[in-house]
Coordinates of C-alpha atoms in Angstrom, one line a residue:
M1 CA 11.1 -16.0 23.1
S2 CA 10.3 -14.8 19.1
K3 CA 11.9 -11.6 18.7
S4 CA 9.6 -9.0 17.3
R5 CA 10.3 -8.0 13.6
I6 CA 9.4 -4.4 12.4
A7 CA 7.3 -4.5 10.1
A8 CA 5.5 -1.9 7.4
V9 CA 3.0 -2.5 5.5
D10 CA 0.6 -0.1 3.3
V11 CA -2.3 -2.0 1.8
G12 CA -3.0 -0.4 -1.8
N13 CA -5.8 -0.1 -3.9
D14 CA -3.3 -1.4 -7.3
S15 CA -0.6 -3.9 -4.6
V16 CA 0.4 -4.0 -1.1
K17 CA 3.9 -2.3 -0.4
A18 CA 6.0 -4.0 2.6
L19 CA 8.8 -4.2 4.6
F20 CA 10.8 -6.1 7.0
G21 CA 13.0 -5.9 9.5
K22 CA 16.4 -3.4 8.6
A23 CA 14.7 -2.6 5.5
D24 CA 16.4 -6.4 4.3
A25 CA 13.1 -7.4 2.6
E26 CA 10.3 -6.5 0.7
Y27 CA 7.6 -8.0 -0.9
Y28 CA 5.2 -6.3 -3.5
I29 CA 1.5 -8.1 -4.3
P30 CA -1.1 -7.3 -6.6
N31 CA -3.8 -6.3 -4.6
V32 CA -6.6 -8.8 -6.0
I33 CA -8.3 -12.0 -3.8
A34 CA -10.0 -14.8 -5.1
R35 CA -12.1 -16.8 -3.1
D36 CA -11.0 -21.3 -3.8
V37 CA -10.7 -24.2 -2.5
E38 CA -8.3 -26.3 -0.5
D39 CA -6.9 -28.5 -3.1
R40 CA -6.6 -26.2 -6.0
P41 CA -5.7 -28.5 -8.6
V42 CA -1.6 -28.2 -10.0
I43 CA -0.5 -29.4 -13.5
G44 CA 3.0 -30.9 -12.5
I45 CA 3.0 -30.9 -8.6
E46 CA 6.2 -32.2 -8.1
E47 CA 7.9 -29.3 -10.0
L48 CA 5.6 -27.0 -7.8
D49 CA 8.2 -25.8 -5.4
E50 CA 10.8 -24.6 -7.9
K51 CA 8.1 -22.1 -8.8
D52 CA 7.9 -18.6 -6.9
P53 CA 6.1 -18.3 -4.0
L54 CA 5.1 -15.0 -4.7
D55 CA 3.0 -16.7 -8.0
G56 CA 0.8 -18.9 -6.0
I57 CA -0.3 -17.4 -2.9
H58 CA -3.1 -20.3 -1.9
I59 CA -3.6 -19.9 2.1
R60 CA -6.2 -20.5 4.8
V61 CA -6.9 -17.2 7.1
H62 CA -8.4 -17.4 10.8
S63 CA -8.8 -14.6 12.5
P64 CA -11.6 -13.1 14.3
A65 CA -11.2 -10.1 12.8
L66 CA -12.2 -11.1 9.7
A67 CA -16.0 -10.4 9.4
E68 CA -16.1 -13.6 6.3
N69 CA -13.4 -16.2 8.9
N70 CA -11.3 -18.6 7.8
V71 CA -12.4 -18.6 3.6
I72 CA -9.4 -20.2 1.6
Y73 CA -8.3 -17.5 -1.1
R74 CA -6.4 -17.4 -3.4
V75 CA -3.5 -13.8 -3.5
G76 CA -1.7 -11.8 -5.7
N77 CA -0.4 -13.3 -8.9
L78 CA -3.1 -16.4 -8.8
A79 CA -5.2 -14.5 -8.4
T80 CA -5.9 -12.4 -11.3
K81 CA -6.1 -15.5 -12.9
A82 CA -9.6 -16.6 -11.4
D83 CA -12.8 -15.3 -13.0
N84 CA -14.4 -15.1 -9.6
A85 CA -11.0 -12.1 -8.7
T86 CA -12.1 -9.1 -6.5
E87 CA -10.5 -6.3 -6.4
L88 CA -11.3 -3.5 -3.7
D89 CA -14.5 -1.5 -5.3
P90 CA -14.6 2.5 -5.3
G91 CA -16.2 4.1 -2.3
S92 CA -15.5 1.4 0.6
S93 CA -13.7 1.5 3.1
K94 CA -10.1 0.5 3.9
S95 CA -10.4 -0.3 6.9
E96 CA -13.5 -1.9 7.7
E97 CA -13.1 -4.8 4.4
D98 CA -12.1 -8.3 4.7
Q99 CA -9.3 -7.8 2.1
T100 CA -7.4 -5.6 3.2
L101 CA -7.1 -7.6 6.4
V102 CA -6.1 -10.7 4.2
M103 CA -3.3 -9.0 1.7
L104 CA -2.1 -7.7 5.0
F105 CA -1.1 -11.3 6.7
A106 CA -0.9 -13.0 3.9
S107 CA 2.3 -11.0 3.2
L108 CA 3.6 -10.6 6.8
A109 CA 3.2 -14.4 6.9
L110 CA 5.3 -14.8 3.6
D111 CA 8.1 -12.5 5.7
A112 CA 7.3 -15.5 8.4
V113 CA 8.4 -17.7 6.7
N114 CA 11.5 -17.2 4.5
D115 CA 15.0 -18.7 5.7
Q116 CA 16.6 -15.6 6.7
N117 CA 13.7 -15.5 10.1
K118 CA 14.6 -19.4 10.9
D119 CA 16.3 -18.5 14.1
R120 CA 13.8 -15.7 14.7
F121 CA 10.6 -17.5 15.5
K122 CA 9.6 -20.4 17.2
K123 CA 8.1 -23.2 14.9
N124 CA 7.1 -26.4 16.1
N125 CA 5.4 -29.2 14.0
N126 CA 5.0 -26.7 11.1
V127 CA 3.4 -23.6 12.8
V128 CA 5.5 -20.2 13.2
E129 CA 4.5 -18.2 16.3
A130 CA 5.4 -14.8 14.0
N131 CA 5.6 -11.4 16.2
Y132 CA 6.1 -7.6 14.5
T133 CA 5.5 -4.9 15.7
L134 CA 2.9 -2.5 13.0
G135 CA 3.3 0.5 10.6
T136 CA 0.4 1.2 9.2
G137 CA -2.0 3.6 7.2
L138 CA -5.4 4.7 6.8
P139 CA -6.6 7.4 3.7
L140 CA -7.0 10.6 5.6
R141 CA -11.1 10.5 5.6
E142 CA -10.6 8.0 7.6
V143 CA -8.8 8.8 10.1
K144 CA -10.3 11.6 10.8
E145 CA -13.4 9.9 11.4
G146 CA -11.8 7.7 13.5
K147 CA -12.1 4.0 12.6
D148 CA -8.1 4.0 12.5
V149 CA -8.5 3.0 16.2
G150 CA -11.4 0.5 15.8
Y151 CA -8.9 -1.2 13.2
R152 CA -5.5 -1.2 15.8
S153 CA -7.5 -2.8 18.3
Q154 CA -9.0 -5.5 16.2
L155 CA -5.2 -6.0 15.1
L156 CA -3.7 -6.0 18.5
S157 CA -6.4 -8.3 20.4
S158 CA -6.5 -11.4 18.7
V159 CA -3.9 -14.1 17.0
H160 CA -4.3 -14.1 13.2
Q161 CA -3.3 -17.2 11.5
V162 CA -2.4 -17.8 7.2
E163 CA -2.4 -21.7 6.6
F164 CA -0.2 -22.3 2.7
L165 CA -1.9 -24.6 1.3
V166 CA -1.5 -25.7 -2.5
T167 CA 2.2 -22.7 -2.2
P168 CA 5.2 -23.4 -3.1
K169 CA 7.6 -24.2 -0.9
Y170 CA 5.6 -23.6 1.8
Q171 CA 3.1 -25.8 1.7
G172 CA 1.5 -27.0 5.5
I173 CA 2.7 -24.3 7.4
K174 CA 0.6 -22.2 9.5
V175 CA 1.7 -19.3 11.3
N176 CA 0.5 -17.3 13.9
I177 CA 0.0 -13.6 13.7
K178 CA 0.6 -11.6 16.7
F179 CA 1.0 -7.5 17.2
D180 CA 3.3 -6.4 20.1
E181 CA 2.6 -3.0 18.9
V182 CA 0.7 -1.0 15.9
K183 CA 0.1 2.3 14.5
V184 CA -1.3 3.5 12.0
Y185 CA -0.7 7.4 10.7
P186 CA -2.8 8.6 8.0
E187 CA -1.5 8.4 4.9
G188 CA -1.2 12.5 4.0
F189 CA 1.1 12.7 6.6
A190 CA 3.5 9.6 5.7
A191 CA 4.1 11.5 2.2
Y192 CA 4.9 14.4 4.3
I193 CA 7.5 12.5 6.0
N194 CA 9.5 10.5 3.4
L195 CA 10.0 13.6 1.8
V196 CA 11.8 15.5 4.1
M197 CA 13.4 12.8 6.3
D198 CA 15.4 10.1 6.0
K199 CA 14.7 6.3 7.4
D200 CA 16.5 7.8 10.1
L201 CA 13.9 11.2 10.1
N202 CA 17.1 13.4 10.1
I203 CA 16.2 16.1 8.1
I204 CA 17.3 16.0 4.5
N205 CA 15.0 18.3 2.9
R206 CA 15.2 21.0 4.5
D207 CA 13.5 23.7 2.1
L208 CA 10.6 21.7 2.4
I209 CA 10.6 22.1 6.3
D210 CA 8.8 25.2 7.2
K211 CA 7.1 25.9 3.6
Q212 CA 4.0 25.5 4.2
I213 CA 2.9 22.8 0.9
L214 CA 0.2 20.7 -0.6
I215 CA 0.5 16.7 -0.4
Q216 CA -2.2 15.4 -2.8
D217 CA -1.9 10.9 -2.5
I218 CA -4.6 9.8 -5.5
G219 CA -5.4 5.8 -4.5
G220 CA -7.5 3.8 -6.0
L221 CA -10.3 3.7 -4.0
S222 CA -9.6 7.5 -1.8
T223 CA -8.0 11.0 -2.7
D224 CA -6.0 12.6 0.0
I225 CA -5.0 16.5 0.3
A226 CA -3.1 16.8 3.2
V227 CA -2.2 20.3 4.4
I228 CA 1.5 20.7 5.6
R229 CA 2.4 24.1 8.0
N230 CA 3.9 24.2 10.6
R231 CA 5.8 20.8 10.5
N232 CA 2.5 19.3 10.8
V233 CA -0.6 18.2 9.0
D234 CA -3.7 20.9 9.8
D235 CA -6.6 18.3 11.0
D236 CA -9.3 21.5 10.4
K237 CA -8.3 22.1 5.9
A238 CA -6.8 18.4 4.8
Q239 CA -9.2 16.8 2.6
G240 CA -10.3 13.7 1.7
F241 CA -12.3 12.3 -1.2
N242 CA -13.5 9.5 -2.3
I243 CA -12.5 9.1 -5.8
G244 CA -9.5 7.1 -6.6
V245 CA -8.7 5.8 -10.0
S246 CA -9.7 2.6 -10.1
E247 CA -12.9 3.5 -11.4
S248 CA -11.8 4.9 -14.4
L249 CA -9.4 1.8 -15.0
E250 CA -12.8 -0.1 -14.6
Q251 CA -13.8 1.9 -17.2
I252 CA -10.9 1.3 -19.4
R253 CA -10.7 -2.6 -19.4
E254 CA -14.3 -2.6 -19.8
E255 CA -14.3 -0.4 -23.8
I256 CA -10.7 -2.2 -24.6
R257 CA -13.0 -5.8 -24.5
S258 CA -16.6 -4.2 -25.7
K259 CA -14.4 -2.8 -28.8
H260 CA -11.8 -4.7 -29.4
G261 CA -12.6 -8.6 -27.6
V262 CA -9.7 -8.1 -25.3
E263 CA -10.8 -9.2 -22.1
L264 CA -8.4 -7.5 -18.7
D265 CA -6.9 -10.3 -16.4
S266 CA -7.3 -6.9 -13.8
R267 CA -7.1 -3.1 -13.3
R268 CA -3.3 -4.0 -12.6
D269 CA -3.2 -4.5 -16.7
V270 CA -4.6 -1.3 -17.4
V271 CA -2.3 0.4 -15.1
D272 CA 0.9 -1.6 -16.8
I273 CA -0.9 -0.4 -20.2
L274 CA -0.6 3.5 -19.0
T275 CA 3.0 3.4 -17.7
K276 CA 5.0 0.9 -19.8
K277 CA 8.5 1.8 -21.0
N278 CA 7.7 1.1 -24.3
D279 CA 4.2 0.8 -26.9
R280 CA 2.4 2.9 -23.7
N281 CA -1.5 2.8 -24.4
H282 CA -0.9 -0.1 -26.8
I283 CA -2.2 -3.9 -26.7
M284 CA -2.0 -6.8 -28.7
V285 CA -5.5 -7.4 -31.2
K286 CA -5.1 -11.3 -32.6
G287 CA -1.3 -10.6 -32.4
S288 CA -1.3 -6.6 -34.1
R289 CA -0.4 -4.1 -32.0
T290 CA -2.9 -1.7 -31.7
S291 CA -3.3 1.7 -30.4
V292 CA -6.3 2.2 -27.2
H293 CA -5.2 6.2 -26.5
D294 CA -8.2 7.1 -27.9
I295 CA -10.1 4.7 -25.1
T296 CA -7.1 6.0 -22.3
D297 CA -6.7 8.9 -23.6
R298 CA -10.5 10.2 -22.7
I299 CA -11.2 8.4 -19.6
L300 CA -8.3 9.8 -18.0
V301 CA -8.6 13.8 -18.7
E302 CA -11.7 13.7 -17.4
L303 CA -10.7 12.2 -14.0
A304 CA -8.0 15.0 -14.1
K305 CA -10.2 17.1 -14.4
K306 CA -11.6 16.3 -11.3
Q307 CA -8.2 15.6 -9.7
Y308 CA -7.0 19.6 -11.1
R309 CA -10.7 20.8 -9.7
H310 CA -10.5 18.8 -6.4
L311 CA -6.0 21.0 -6.1
R312 CA -7.8 24.3 -7.1
N313 CA -10.2 24.3 -4.6
V314 CA -7.8 23.3 -1.7
W315 CA -5.3 25.8 -3.0
A316 CA -8.0 28.2 -2.9
K317 CA -8.9 28.0 0.6
N318 CA -5.1 27.5 1.7
S319 CA -4.0 30.6 -0.7
Q320 CA 0.3 31.2 0.9
T321 CA 0.3 27.4 0.3
E322 CA 3.7 27.6 -1.9
I323 CA 3.8 24.1 -3.8
C324 CA 1.9 20.9 -4.9
Y325 CA 3.4 17.4 -4.5
F326 CA 1.5 14.6 -6.3
V327 CA 2.2 11.1 -5.1
G328 CA 0.7 7.4 -5.1
G329 CA 0.0 5.5 -7.7
G330 CA -2.1 7.3 -9.6
A331 CA -0.4 10.1 -9.3
M332 CA 1.9 8.1 -11.3
V333 CA -0.7 7.4 -14.3
L334 CA -2.4 10.8 -14.3
K335 CA 1.1 12.9 -14.0
D336 CA 1.0 13.9 -17.5
Y337 CA -2.4 14.8 -18.0
L338 CA -2.4 16.9 -15.2
K339 CA 0.5 19.0 -15.5
T340 CA -1.0 19.2 -19.3
L341 CA -4.3 21.6 -17.7
N342 CA -2.1 23.0 -14.3
N343 CA 0.1 24.3 -17.8
N344 CA -3.3 25.5 -19.8
L345 CA -5.1 27.0 -16.8
D346 CA -3.5 28.0 -13.2
G347 CA -0.1 27.3 -13.7
Y348 CA 0.0 26.3 -10.4
N349 CA 3.9 25.2 -8.5
I350 CA 3.0 21.4 -8.4
D351 CA 5.8 18.4 -8.7
F352 CA 6.1 15.0 -9.4
F353 CA 7.8 12.5 -8.2
E354 CA 9.8 10.9 -11.3
D355 CA 11.2 8.1 -10.1
E356 CA 8.0 6.0 -10.6
K357 CA 8.9 3.0 -7.7
E358 CA 9.4 6.1 -5.3
S359 CA 6.8 7.5 -5.8
I360 CA 4.6 4.1 -5.0
W361 CA 6.9 3.2 -2.4
M362 CA 6.8 6.7 -0.6
M363 CA 3.7 5.4 1.7
A364 CA 5.5 1.8 2.0
N365 CA 9.3 3.9 3.4
A366 CA 8.0 6.1 5.8
Y367 CA 6.1 3.6 7.4
Y368 CA 9.2 1.9 7.6
K369 CA 11.3 5.3 9.1
L370 CA 8.1 5.9 11.8
I371 CA 7.5 2.1 13.2
S372 CA 11.7 2.3 13.2
D373 CA 11.8 5.9 15.4
S374 CA 8.6 4.6 17.0
V375 CA 10.9 1.6 17.8
R376 CA 14.6 3.2 19.2
K377 CA 11.8 5.3 21.2
Q378 CA 10.6 2.8 22.4
Q379 CA 14.2 0.7 23.7
K380 CA 16.2 3.8 24.5
A381 CA 12.5 4.3 27.0
E382 CA 13.5 0.7 28.4
E383 CA 17.6 1.5 28.7
K384 CA 17.0 4.8 30.6
K385 CA 14.2 3.0 33.2
G386 CA 16.4 0.4 33.6
K387 CA 19.9 1.6 34.2
E388 CA 17.1 3.5 36.5
E389 CA 16.2 1.0 38.2
K390 CA 19.2 -0.6 38.8
K391 CA 20.6 2.9 40.1
A392 CA 18.0 2.6 42.9
V393 CA 18.9 -1.1 43.8
K394 CA 22.3 0.2 44.3
N395 CA 20.8 3.8 46.9

């Protein structure tokens, strides 16, 4: 029988961050998909298996949870090179998009076929039977609307299949994914857990544990502002907004194209330009290093002003707040602009994570902590029940 493997997956607008097992495997996949044909052309087919599977994810996905079933996709890095690549649209709900599920299933399937799991999951005739206990999340707004219930049930109620087509190392392998348990957490609460607790849910930041704090999570499509008091998210005060960085990234991409004639493959390329260590806010135009500061500054200052307005409004309704933490990929993009605005305006007590990886992986790490703790509690309850039953039999 297949053993259930822990999976913590953050399907972010920019990318999927996934942790598995005892955090022994992790995957980072750009959240881009493109419809494709079954027999995609490959130059040097005999060298395909020497390439990284993450650069050539080519799959057919079958699941009753999908609105469009049995569709073939390029996923991640491979999709960014396609003319018909799609990214999640501003205003869309993560829980209702096929793309969210395709990315989730793809990350799980990649883990399932990894050599380290060959003794964990059964494999017959190139079909892997993979069982997972999943921790994931949705924006606060969607959880408040009750969309987490339907999202969880459609994952639990079916077997979902990923078939690897022209993918390095995994061609012809099918993975049947079944969930033994699914926990869907509000993203703001997850960020709080990651701030104050370690992977065993021991408190590591005692200074924060009893403070009233705000956590402003800026994503690609939405922004959540969680209000934490008495160690819990205040559901009534928490706010979710349909504003993220995606629209601004798309605007920057379009202006770079029209002004400089440079076509960037995806929003991911724009993020790289904005956050890279060297030559930030510069692109190559016909081989010459060219600044795009005028474009990026104008667009991102406007977005930062909107984000700051949300902070100001929520703080006004929660006047005893002591600090606001900005988290998420969007916070990394807007950090300098928000700091400048705050210094020039209200001077709130705000903070950012200087470690870029920590900020980007925050949700996945939080889901990992929460789902691991849930599994531990379940195991303890089962052990206790077993001992009680043995005791009852003896008596």
